[in-house]
XYZ file of C-alpha atoms in Angstrom:
490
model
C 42.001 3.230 32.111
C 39.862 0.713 34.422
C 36.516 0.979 34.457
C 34.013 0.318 37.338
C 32.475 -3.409 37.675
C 29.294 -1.686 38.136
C 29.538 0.671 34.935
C 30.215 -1.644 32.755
C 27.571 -3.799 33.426
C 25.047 -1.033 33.140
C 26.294 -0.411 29.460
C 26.002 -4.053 29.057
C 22.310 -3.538 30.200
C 21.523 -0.566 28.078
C 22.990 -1.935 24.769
C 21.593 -4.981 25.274
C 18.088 -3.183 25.807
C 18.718 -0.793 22.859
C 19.533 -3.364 20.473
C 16.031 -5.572 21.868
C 14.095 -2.035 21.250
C 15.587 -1.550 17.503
C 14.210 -2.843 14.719
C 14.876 -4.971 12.297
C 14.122 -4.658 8.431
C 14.779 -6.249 5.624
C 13.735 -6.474 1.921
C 12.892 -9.527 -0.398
C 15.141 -9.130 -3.340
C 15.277 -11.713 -6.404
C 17.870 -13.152 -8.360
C 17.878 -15.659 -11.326
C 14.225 -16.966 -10.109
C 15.597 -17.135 -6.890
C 14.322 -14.977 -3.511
C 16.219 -13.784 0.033
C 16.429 -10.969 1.951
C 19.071 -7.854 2.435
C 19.329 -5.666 5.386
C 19.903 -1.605 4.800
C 23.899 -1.965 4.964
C 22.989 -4.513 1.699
C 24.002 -7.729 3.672
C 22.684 -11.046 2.547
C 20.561 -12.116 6.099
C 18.887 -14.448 3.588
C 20.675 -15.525 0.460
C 18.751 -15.572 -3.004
C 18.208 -19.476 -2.235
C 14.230 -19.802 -1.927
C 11.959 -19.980 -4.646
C 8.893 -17.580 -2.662
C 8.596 -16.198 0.138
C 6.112 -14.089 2.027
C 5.797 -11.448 4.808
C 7.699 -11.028 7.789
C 6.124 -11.346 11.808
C 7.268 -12.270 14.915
C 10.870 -12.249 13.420
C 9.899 -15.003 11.035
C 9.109 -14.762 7.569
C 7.740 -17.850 5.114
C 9.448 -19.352 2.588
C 9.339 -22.106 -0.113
C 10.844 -24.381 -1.757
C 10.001 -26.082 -5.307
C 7.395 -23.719 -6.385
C 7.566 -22.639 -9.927
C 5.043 -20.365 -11.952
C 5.981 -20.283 -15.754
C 6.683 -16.937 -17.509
C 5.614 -17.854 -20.604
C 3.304 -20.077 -22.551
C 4.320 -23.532 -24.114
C 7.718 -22.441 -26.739
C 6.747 -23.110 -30.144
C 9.158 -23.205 -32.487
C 9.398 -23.837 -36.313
C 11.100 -27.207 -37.428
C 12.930 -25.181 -40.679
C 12.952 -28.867 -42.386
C 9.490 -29.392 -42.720
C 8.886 -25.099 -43.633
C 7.987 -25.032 -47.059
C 7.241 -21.074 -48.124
C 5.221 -21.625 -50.890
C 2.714 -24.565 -49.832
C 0.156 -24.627 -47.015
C 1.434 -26.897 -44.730
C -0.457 -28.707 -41.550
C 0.546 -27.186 -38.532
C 1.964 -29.844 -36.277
C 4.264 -30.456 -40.028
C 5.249 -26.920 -39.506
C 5.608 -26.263 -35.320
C 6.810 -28.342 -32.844
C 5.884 -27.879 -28.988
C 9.071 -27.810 -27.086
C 7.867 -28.595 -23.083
C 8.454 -26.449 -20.853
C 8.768 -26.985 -16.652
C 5.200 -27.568 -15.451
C 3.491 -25.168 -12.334
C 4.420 -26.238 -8.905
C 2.930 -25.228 -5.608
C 6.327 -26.380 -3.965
C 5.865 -26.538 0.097
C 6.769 -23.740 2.474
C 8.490 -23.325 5.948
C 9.744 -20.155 8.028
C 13.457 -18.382 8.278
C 14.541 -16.730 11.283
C 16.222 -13.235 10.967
C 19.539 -15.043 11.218
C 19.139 -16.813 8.174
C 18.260 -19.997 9.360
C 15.361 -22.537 8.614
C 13.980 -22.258 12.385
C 10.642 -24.116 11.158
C 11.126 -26.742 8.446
C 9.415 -26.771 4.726
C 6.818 -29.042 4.986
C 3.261 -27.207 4.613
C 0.979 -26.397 1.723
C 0.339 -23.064 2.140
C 1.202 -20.958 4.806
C 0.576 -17.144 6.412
C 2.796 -14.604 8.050
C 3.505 -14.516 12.099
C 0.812 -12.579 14.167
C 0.722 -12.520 17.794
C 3.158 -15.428 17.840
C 0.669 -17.799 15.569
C 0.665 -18.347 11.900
C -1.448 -20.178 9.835
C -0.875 -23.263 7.945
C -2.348 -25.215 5.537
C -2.007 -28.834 5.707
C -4.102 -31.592 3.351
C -6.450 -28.917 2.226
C -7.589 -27.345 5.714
C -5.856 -24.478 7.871
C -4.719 -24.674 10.850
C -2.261 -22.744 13.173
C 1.059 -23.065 14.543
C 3.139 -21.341 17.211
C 6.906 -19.832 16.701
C 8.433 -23.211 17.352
C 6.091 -24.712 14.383
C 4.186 -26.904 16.687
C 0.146 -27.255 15.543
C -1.840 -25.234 18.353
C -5.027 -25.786 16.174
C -5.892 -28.260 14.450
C -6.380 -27.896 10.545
C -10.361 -27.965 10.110
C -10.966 -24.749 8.746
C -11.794 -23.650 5.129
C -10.201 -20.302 5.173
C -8.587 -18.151 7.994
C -7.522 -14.806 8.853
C -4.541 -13.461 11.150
C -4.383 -12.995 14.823
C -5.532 -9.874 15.655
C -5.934 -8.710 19.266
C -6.490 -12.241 20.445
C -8.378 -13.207 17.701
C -8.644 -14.570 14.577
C -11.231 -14.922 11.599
C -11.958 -18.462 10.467
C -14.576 -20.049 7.993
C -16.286 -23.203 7.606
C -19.038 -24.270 5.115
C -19.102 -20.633 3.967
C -19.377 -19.184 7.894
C -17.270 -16.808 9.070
C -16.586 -16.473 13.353
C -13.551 -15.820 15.590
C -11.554 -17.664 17.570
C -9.252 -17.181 20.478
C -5.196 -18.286 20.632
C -6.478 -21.085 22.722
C -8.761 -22.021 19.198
C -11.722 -22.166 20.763
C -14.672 -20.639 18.691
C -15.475 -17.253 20.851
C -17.136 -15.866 18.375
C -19.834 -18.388 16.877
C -18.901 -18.926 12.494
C -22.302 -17.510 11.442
C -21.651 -14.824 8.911
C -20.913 -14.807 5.379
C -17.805 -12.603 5.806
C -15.961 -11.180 8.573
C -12.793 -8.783 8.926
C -9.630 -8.562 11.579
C -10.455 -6.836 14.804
C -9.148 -3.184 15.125
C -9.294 -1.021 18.004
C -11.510 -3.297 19.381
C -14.281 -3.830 16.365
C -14.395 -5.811 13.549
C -16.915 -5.327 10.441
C -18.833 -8.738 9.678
C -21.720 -9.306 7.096
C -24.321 -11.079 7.795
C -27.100 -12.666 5.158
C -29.666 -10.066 3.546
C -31.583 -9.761 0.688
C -32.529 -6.576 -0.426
C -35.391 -5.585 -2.222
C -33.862 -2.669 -4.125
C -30.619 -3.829 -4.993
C -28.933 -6.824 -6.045
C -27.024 -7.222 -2.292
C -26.882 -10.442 -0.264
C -25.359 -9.119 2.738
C -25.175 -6.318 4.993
C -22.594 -4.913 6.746
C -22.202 -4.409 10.736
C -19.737 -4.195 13.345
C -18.918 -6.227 16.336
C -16.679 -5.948 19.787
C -14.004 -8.335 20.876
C -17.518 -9.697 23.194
C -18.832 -10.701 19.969
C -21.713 -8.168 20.269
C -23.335 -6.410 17.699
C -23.071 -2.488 17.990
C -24.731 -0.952 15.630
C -28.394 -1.385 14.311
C -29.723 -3.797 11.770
C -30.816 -0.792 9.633
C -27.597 0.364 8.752
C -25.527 -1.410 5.851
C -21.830 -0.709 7.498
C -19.825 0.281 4.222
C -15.760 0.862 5.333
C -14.771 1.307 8.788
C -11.874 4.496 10.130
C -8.649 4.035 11.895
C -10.397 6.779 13.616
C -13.057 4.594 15.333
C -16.105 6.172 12.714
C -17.616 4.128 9.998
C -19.174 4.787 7.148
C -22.865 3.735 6.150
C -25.236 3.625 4.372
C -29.613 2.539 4.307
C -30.388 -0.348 3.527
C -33.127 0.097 1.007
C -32.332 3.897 0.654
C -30.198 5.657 -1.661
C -26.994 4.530 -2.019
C -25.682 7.850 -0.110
C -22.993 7.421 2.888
C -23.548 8.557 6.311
C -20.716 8.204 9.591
C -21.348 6.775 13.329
C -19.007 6.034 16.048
C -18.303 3.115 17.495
C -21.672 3.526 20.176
C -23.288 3.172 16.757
C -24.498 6.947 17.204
C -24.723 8.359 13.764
C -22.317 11.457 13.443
C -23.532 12.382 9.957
C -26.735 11.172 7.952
C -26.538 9.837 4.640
C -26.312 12.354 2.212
C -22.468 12.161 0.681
C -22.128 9.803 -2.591
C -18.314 9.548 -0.987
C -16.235 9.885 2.306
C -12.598 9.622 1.738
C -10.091 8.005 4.362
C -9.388 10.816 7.339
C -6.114 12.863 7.342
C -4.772 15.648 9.401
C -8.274 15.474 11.021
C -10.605 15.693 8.025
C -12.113 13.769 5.255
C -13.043 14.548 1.971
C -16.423 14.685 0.638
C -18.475 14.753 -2.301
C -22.449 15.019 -3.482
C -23.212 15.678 -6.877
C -25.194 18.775 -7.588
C -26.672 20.023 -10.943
C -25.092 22.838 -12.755
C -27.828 25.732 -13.101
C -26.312 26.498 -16.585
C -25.814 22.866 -18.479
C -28.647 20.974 -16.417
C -26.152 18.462 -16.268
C -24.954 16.895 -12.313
C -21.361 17.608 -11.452
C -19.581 15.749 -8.318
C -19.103 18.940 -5.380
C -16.268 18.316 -3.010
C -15.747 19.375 0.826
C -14.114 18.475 4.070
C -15.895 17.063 7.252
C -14.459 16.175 10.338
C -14.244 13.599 12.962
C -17.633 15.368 14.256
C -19.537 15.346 11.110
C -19.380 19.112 10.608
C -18.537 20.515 6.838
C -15.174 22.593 7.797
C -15.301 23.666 4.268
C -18.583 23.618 2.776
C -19.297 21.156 0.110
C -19.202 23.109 -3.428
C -15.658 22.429 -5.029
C -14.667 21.264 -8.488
C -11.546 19.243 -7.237
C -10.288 18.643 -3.822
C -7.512 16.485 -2.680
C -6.987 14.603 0.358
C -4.795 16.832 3.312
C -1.301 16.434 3.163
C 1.030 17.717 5.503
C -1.578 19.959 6.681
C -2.539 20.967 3.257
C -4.785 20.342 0.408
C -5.288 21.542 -3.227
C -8.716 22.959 -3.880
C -10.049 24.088 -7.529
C -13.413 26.089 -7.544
C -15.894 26.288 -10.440
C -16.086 29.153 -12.698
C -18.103 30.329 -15.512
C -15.382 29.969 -18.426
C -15.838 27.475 -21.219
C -12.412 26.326 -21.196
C -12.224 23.523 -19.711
C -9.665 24.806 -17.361
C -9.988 25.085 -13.359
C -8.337 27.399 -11.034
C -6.348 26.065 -8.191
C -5.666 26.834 -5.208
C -3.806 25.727 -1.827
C -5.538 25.201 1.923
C -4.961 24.403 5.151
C -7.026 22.456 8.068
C -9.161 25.647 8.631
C -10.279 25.821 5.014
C -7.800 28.915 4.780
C -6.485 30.112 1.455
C -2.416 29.546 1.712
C -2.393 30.037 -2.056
C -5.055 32.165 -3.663
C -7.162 30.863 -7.323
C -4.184 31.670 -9.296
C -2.730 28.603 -10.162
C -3.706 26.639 -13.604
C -1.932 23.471 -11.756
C -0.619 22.643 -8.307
C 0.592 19.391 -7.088
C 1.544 19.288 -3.477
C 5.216 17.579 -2.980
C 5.610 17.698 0.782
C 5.250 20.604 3.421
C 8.139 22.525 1.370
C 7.465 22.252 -1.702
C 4.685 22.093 -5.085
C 4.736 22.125 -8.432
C 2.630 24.572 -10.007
C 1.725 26.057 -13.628
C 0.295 29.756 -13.113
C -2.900 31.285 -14.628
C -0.046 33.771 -15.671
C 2.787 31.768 -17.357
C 1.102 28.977 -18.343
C 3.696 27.515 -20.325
C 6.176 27.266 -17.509
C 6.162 24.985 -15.162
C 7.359 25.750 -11.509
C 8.942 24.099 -8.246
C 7.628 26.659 -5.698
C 7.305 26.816 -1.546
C 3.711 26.537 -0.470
C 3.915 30.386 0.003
C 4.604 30.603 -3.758
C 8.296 31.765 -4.001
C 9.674 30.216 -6.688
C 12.486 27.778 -6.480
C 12.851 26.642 -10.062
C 11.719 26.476 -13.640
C 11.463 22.897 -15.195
C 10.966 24.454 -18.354
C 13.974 27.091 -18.368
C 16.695 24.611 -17.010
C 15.072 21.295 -19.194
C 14.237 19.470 -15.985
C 11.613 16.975 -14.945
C 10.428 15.707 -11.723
C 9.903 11.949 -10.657
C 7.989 10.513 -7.585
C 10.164 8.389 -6.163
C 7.643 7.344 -3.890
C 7.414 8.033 0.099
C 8.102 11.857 -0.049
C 11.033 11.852 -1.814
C 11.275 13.276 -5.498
C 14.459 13.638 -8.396
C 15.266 16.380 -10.779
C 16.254 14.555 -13.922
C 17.754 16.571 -17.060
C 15.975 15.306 -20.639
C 18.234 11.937 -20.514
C 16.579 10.874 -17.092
C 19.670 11.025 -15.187
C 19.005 12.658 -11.529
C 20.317 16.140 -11.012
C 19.097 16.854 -7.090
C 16.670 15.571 -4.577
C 13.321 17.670 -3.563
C 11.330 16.835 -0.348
C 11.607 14.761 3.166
C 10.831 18.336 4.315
C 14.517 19.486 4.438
C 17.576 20.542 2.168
C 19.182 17.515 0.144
C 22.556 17.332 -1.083
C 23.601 16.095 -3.789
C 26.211 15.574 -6.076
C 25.240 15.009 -10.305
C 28.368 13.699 -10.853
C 28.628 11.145 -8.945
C 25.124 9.845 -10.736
C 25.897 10.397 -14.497
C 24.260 6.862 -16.003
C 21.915 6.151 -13.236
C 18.089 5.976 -13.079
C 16.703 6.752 -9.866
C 13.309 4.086 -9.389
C 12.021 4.308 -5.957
C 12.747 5.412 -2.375
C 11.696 4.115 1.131
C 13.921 3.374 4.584
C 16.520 5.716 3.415
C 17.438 4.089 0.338
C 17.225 4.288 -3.427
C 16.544 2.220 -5.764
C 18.780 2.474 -9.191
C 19.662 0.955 -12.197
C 22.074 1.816 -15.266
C 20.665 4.540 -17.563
C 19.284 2.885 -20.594
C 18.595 4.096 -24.408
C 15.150 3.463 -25.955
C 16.603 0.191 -27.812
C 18.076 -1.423 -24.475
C 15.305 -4.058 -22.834
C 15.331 -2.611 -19.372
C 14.610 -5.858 -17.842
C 18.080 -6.542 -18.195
C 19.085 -4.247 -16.025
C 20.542 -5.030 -12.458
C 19.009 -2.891 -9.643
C 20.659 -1.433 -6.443
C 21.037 0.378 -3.619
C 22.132 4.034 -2.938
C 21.897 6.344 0.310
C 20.446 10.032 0.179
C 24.423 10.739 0.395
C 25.150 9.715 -2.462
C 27.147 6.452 -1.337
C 26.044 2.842 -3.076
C 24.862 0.721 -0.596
C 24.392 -1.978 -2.634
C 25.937 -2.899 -6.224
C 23.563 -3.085 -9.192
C 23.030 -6.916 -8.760
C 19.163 -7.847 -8.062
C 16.382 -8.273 -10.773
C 14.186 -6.625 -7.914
C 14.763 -5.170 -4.835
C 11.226 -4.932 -2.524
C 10.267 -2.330 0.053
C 12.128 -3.013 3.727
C 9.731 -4.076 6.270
C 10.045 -4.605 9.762
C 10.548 -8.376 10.845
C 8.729 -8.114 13.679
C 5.801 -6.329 12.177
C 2.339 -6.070 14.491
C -0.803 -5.113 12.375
């Protein structure tokens, strides 16, 4: 069958634009001392050849050669001639050092995603790709190069950052400014510590000596203009991905406060801690004295982006949200030691009432749990409490296998099923008799040969298998890292 001129080159175009769209990643895996990288079909892109390398950007990733860290101290080992048990001998009669290979910092260059050396070893020290510019260190100062390696500025600084949004963090004499991909200084190098631009600000410190407190600095936040946006009387403590940052006085209590990026303060100062924000809200906590004990406990409760409590500051535990969820315990008068748990949502909702000794939240689907009830049993249940299974009952455990994904293992640690990613999992035990499930991320997992308690598990090979079941990769790697993109933006 003949195809059209013109419809074939329009899948030419689309594949051609698909494959320019779809990412890349790979994984740093080490063998015998040596390092490379493995795509998720378990291909060699880069073979176990380099002795380091570091993060991938712009589709190029540093590596080195001749650097070597020893893993042990100096051998010393007992010359038997000179051993005699029953006199007190000196000890270089007794010992001999046996030398070992001495530290090297070895020099460093960049691989393409193709495998090859597109930028040859040659510098000191060197940092990943960022908007097309890396940074190099060459005779003791850092400079920066482009994607074909050539210098684009000179190496005169101290210490540098990466390119972020046009700009980059550099230091001189102990003076921290910004400059542009041109490397001219935008930003003047006046403060005593600076961060990466994000969303448009950056948090710099500038010199201050406080009269309460043993600081030197104090913390504020900048535009891309250079231009300071918040006021002088606020020590910036940890900026949000959210555009808030948290603060605090000065000369005040050390008590955290949040303003936006107008440097409008959303909250005052009054929480001892503001978590990270997820699903909309942040976790707080003040600590409050106990009427009873005269004794100050931390109190936990949710704010969000607006400063208002959502759910009002006064619990004994309180996670971060998850999936639209967080475990909550409340205080009680019982001298137990014990806390009942329970399970919310965004709206500081009860999902699942106070009844639960224990509850960890898994993913959307699923918890583990230990009821006031049964407290000897412990449960896999949904968030609406049905129960799915009892560890206990059917001698099973639960790992984290990191990044949502968890395995039911019988007493020997072999996996017997898969819980989480929000959906149904098959699995087949069989296939996995002798295997210890380590980690999970990209759609992979990481395993290794089941060991007994006299094996040294650092013997073991590691390697790839797919939530199906099928090995991906071969037990062959002393480690195996997470995949990352190559062409990953910060």
């Amino acid at each position: 069958m003949k195809f059209p001129l013109l419809l074939l080159l329009l899948i030419g175009f689309y594949s051609v634009t698909f494959a320019q769209k779809e990412k890349k990643h790979l994984a740093l895996v080490r063998l015998d001392g040596k390092c490379g990288f493995i795509d998720a079909f378990g291909r060699e892109v880069i073979p176990p050849v380099y002795d380091d390398a570091g993060s991938w950007g712009n589709n190029l990733v540093p590596v080195n050669i001749g650097k070597y860290v020893p893993d042990a101290d100096p051998v010393v080992l007992v010359a038997p001639s000179n051993v005699n048990p029953k006199d007190s001998v000196k000890h270089n009669e007794q010992y001999k050092t046996v030398d070992i290979k001495k530290e090297g910092k070895g020099k460093w260059g960049y691989c393409d995603t193709s495998g090859a050396l597109a930028i040859p070893v040659q510098f000191t020290n060197t940092t990943f790709f960022s908007e097309g510019i890396a940074g190099v260190e060459i005779n003791g100062k850092w400079g920066f190069i482009n994607t074909s390696g050539k210098i684009v500025v000179q190496p005169v600084y101290d210490k540098i950052g990466h390119f972020s949004q046009g700009l980059a963090v550099v230091a001189k004499n102990d003076l921290y400014g910004y400059i542009n991909l041109k490397g001219e200084e935008v930003i003047k190098l006046q403060y005593v510590n600076a961060k990466a631009f994000e969303n448009g600000f950056a948090q710099v410190w500038e010199k201050y000596t406080s009269k309460k407190y043993n600081k030197n600095s104090i913390g504020r936040i900048i535009n891309l203009k250079g231009e300071i946006v918040t006021d002088a009387k606020y020590d910036i403590d940890d900026t949000f991905s959210n555009g808030l940052f948290s603060f605090w006085l000065p000369e005040g209590e050390l008590l955290l406060g949040l303003m936006n990026t107008k440097g409008q303060m959303i909250t005052p100062p009054i929480y001892k801690e503001i978590s990270r924000f997820n699903n909309g809200l942040a976790r707080v906590m003040i600590y409050k004295e106990d009427k009873d004990f005269k004794e100050f406990y931390p109190n936990y409760g949710y704010i969000n982006t607006k400063g208002k409590e959502v759910v009002e500051v006064g619990l004994a535990k309180a996670t971060e949200f998850y999936e639209g969820m967080a475990v909550v315990a409340r205080f009680d008068n019982k001298d137990d030691g014990e806390l009942d748990h329970a399970l919310i949502n965004t709206k500081g909702e009860l999902v699942l009432g106070y009844n639960w000794k224990q509850l960890v939240l898994l993913d959307s689907k699923h918890l583990m749990a230990i009821s006031i009830k049964n407290p000897n049993e412990t449960l896999l249940i949904t968030p609406q409490g049905k129960k799915i299974l009892s560890f206990e009952k059917e001698d099973k455990g639960l790992a984290d296998l990191g990044n949502g994904l968890f395995a039911l293992m019988n007493a020997e640690g072999e996996p017997l099923g898969l819980v989480g990613l929000n959906k149904q999992l098959p699995f087949n035990a069989s296939q996995n008799k002798g295997r210890k499930y380590m980690s999970y991320q990209f759609g992979l997992i990481q395993f290794r040969p089941l060991s007994n308690s006299n094996e040294n598990v650092s013997h073991f090979k590691i390697g790839l298998i797919n939530l199906k079941g099928n090995i991906v990769v071969k037990p062959k790697y002393d480690e195996i890292s997470s995949f990352e993109p190559t062409d990953n933006s910060l």
